[in-house]
CSV table of C-alpha atoms in Angstrom, one decimal:
chain,number,residue,atom,x,y,z
A,1,GLN,CA,-18.5,-14.8,-33.3
A,2,VAL,CA,-19.6,-12.2,-30.1
A,3,GLN,CA,-20.1,-14.7,-27.2
A,4,LEU,CA,-19.8,-12.4,-24.2
A,5,VAL,CA,-21.2,-9.0,-24.1
A,6,GLU,CA,-20.6,-6.5,-21.1
A,7,SER,CA,-22.1,-3.4,-20.1
A,8,GLY,CA,-22.7,-1.0,-17.4
A,9,GLY,CA,-19.1,1.0,-17.2
A,10,GLY,CA,-19.0,4.4,-16.8
A,11,LEU,CA,-17.8,7.8,-14.7
A,12,VAL,CA,-18.6,7.8,-11.1
A,13,GLN,CA,-17.7,9.8,-8.3
A,14,PRO,CA,-16.1,8.4,-5.1
A,15,GLY,CA,-18.7,6.5,-3.0
A,16,GLY,CA,-20.9,5.9,-6.0
A,17,SER,CA,-22.1,2.6,-7.3
A,18,LEU,CA,-22.4,0.6,-10.4
A,19,ARG,CA,-23.7,-2.3,-11.8
A,20,LEU,CA,-21.8,-4.3,-14.4
A,21,SER,CA,-23.5,-7.0,-16.4
A,22,CYS,CA,-22.1,-9.7,-18.7
A,23,ALA,CA,-24.5,-11.8,-21.0
A,24,ALA,CA,-22.9,-14.9,-22.5
A,25,SER,CA,-24.6,-16.8,-25.5
A,26,ARG,CA,-25.9,-20.0,-25.4
A,27,ASN,CA,-23.4,-21.8,-27.6
A,28,ILE,CA,-21.1,-21.8,-25.0
A,29,PHE,CA,-21.5,-25.4,-23.3
A,30,GLY,CA,-20.6,-26.5,-19.7
A,31,ILE,CA,-19.6,-23.5,-18.0
A,32,SER,CA,-17.7,-23.8,-14.9
A,33,VAL,CA,-16.8,-20.6,-13.7
A,34,MET,CA,-18.0,-17.1,-14.4
A,35,GLY,CA,-16.0,-14.2,-13.2
A,36,TRP,CA,-14.8,-10.3,-13.4
A,37,TYR,CA,-11.4,-9.3,-13.8
A,38,ARG,CA,-9.9,-6.0,-14.0
A,39,GLN,CA,-6.6,-4.0,-14.9
A,40,ALA,CA,-5.4,-0.7,-14.2
A,41,PRO,CA,-2.7,1.0,-16.8
A,42,GLY,CA,0.5,-0.1,-15.5
A,43,LYS,CA,-0.8,-3.0,-13.4
A,44,GLN,CA,-1.3,-6.6,-13.7
A,45,ARG,CA,-4.6,-8.0,-14.1
A,46,GLU,CA,-6.3,-8.9,-11.2
A,47,LEU,CA,-9.4,-11.4,-10.5
A,48,VAL,CA,-12.0,-9.2,-8.7
A,49,ALA,CA,-14.7,-11.9,-8.0
A,50,SER,CA,-16.1,-15.6,-9.2
A,51,ILE,CA,-18.9,-17.5,-9.0
A,52,ILE,CA,-19.4,-21.1,-9.4
A,53,ASN,CA,-22.7,-23.4,-10.5
A,54,SER,CA,-23.2,-24.3,-6.8
A,55,GLY,CA,-23.4,-20.5,-6.2
A,56,SER,CA,-20.3,-20.1,-4.1
A,57,THR,CA,-18.4,-17.0,-4.7
A,58,ASN,CA,-14.8,-15.8,-4.5
A,59,ILE,CA,-14.2,-12.0,-3.6
A,60,ALA,CA,-10.9,-10.3,-3.6
A,61,ASP,CA,-9.7,-8.9,-0.4
A,62,SER,CA,-9.4,-5.6,-2.0
A,63,VAL,CA,-13.0,-5.4,-2.9
A,64,LYS,CA,-14.9,-7.3,-0.1
A,65,GLY,CA,-17.7,-5.7,1.6
A,66,ARG,CA,-18.1,-3.3,-1.2
A,67,PHE,CA,-18.6,-5.8,-4.5
A,68,THR,CA,-21.1,-8.6,-5.1
A,69,ILE,CA,-21.0,-11.1,-7.8
A,70,SER,CA,-23.9,-12.9,-8.7
A,71,ARG,CA,-25.9,-14.9,-11.8
A,72,ASP,CA,-29.1,-15.4,-13.7
A,73,ASN,CA,-29.2,-18.9,-15.1
A,74,ALA,CA,-31.9,-18.3,-17.2
A,75,LYS,CA,-30.4,-15.4,-18.7
A,76,ASN,CA,-27.0,-16.7,-19.0
A,77,THR,CA,-25.9,-13.8,-17.6
A,78,VAL,CA,-23.6,-12.7,-14.4
A,79,TYR,CA,-23.4,-9.3,-12.3
A,80,LEU,CA,-21.0,-7.2,-10.8
A,81,GLN,CA,-22.5,-4.8,-8.3
A,82,MET,CA,-20.1,-2.2,-6.8
A,83,ILE,CA,-21.0,-0.1,-3.9
A,84,SER,CA,-18.6,2.7,-2.2
A,85,LEU,CA,-16.5,2.9,-5.0
A,86,LYS,CA,-13.0,4.3,-4.5
A,87,PRO,CA,-10.3,6.1,-7.4
A,88,GLU,CA,-8.4,2.8,-6.5
A,89,ASP,CA,-11.3,0.9,-8.5
A,90,THR,CA,-10.6,2.7,-11.7
A,91,ALA,CA,-10.1,-0.1,-14.4
A,92,VAL,CA,-10.9,-1.7,-17.5
A,93,TYR,CA,-13.4,-4.7,-16.2
A,94,TYR,CA,-13.6,-7.8,-18.1
A,95,CYS,CA,-15.9,-10.3,-17.7
A,96,ASN,CA,-14.5,-14.2,-18.1
A,97,VAL,CA,-16.2,-17.5,-18.4
A,98,ARG,CA,-14.4,-20.8,-18.1
A,99,ASP,CA,-15.8,-24.0,-19.4
A,100,LEU,CA,-15.3,-27.9,-18.1
A,101,TRP,CA,-12.4,-28.2,-20.5
A,102,SER,CA,-10.7,-25.0,-19.0
A,103,ASN,CA,-11.3,-23.0,-22.1
A,104,ASP,CA,-11.9,-19.3,-21.4
A,105,TYR,CA,-14.0,-16.6,-23.0
A,106,TRP,CA,-13.5,-12.9,-22.5
A,107,GLY,CA,-15.8,-9.9,-22.7
A,108,GLN,CA,-15.0,-6.9,-24.7
A,109,GLY,CA,-14.1,-4.9,-21.7
A,110,THR,CA,-16.0,-2.0,-19.8
A,111,GLN,CA,-14.4,1.2,-18.5
A,112,VAL,CA,-14.9,2.0,-14.8
A,113,THR,CA,-13.5,5.6,-13.9
A,114,VAL,CA,-14.2,6.6,-10.3
A,115,SER,CA,-13.2,10.3,-9.9
A,116,SER,CA,-14.2,13.6,-8.6
């Protein structure tokens, strides 16, 4: 059963922008944290940004000032707005949802490529 669906990836030039979306199905109960991870070839998966129910956010140092995470509770959706993109941001981006029992749900991944 598909529970997280990502969209919004693509090819952009350095300095460009993209907005990623991740829609979670309503049969995921007790969501604690929603976030975004990324993984580039030959590198470890890293946490990019996360948001909890109160609205508080955590942003990785490497993207602070450029990336913003937000959510829409009515749509059960989390977003990642990315501006001033750099070649180093090239990676597969994965949506993640964690519930109150520490179960993790993952999106299928969406490719972001920053190149001139």
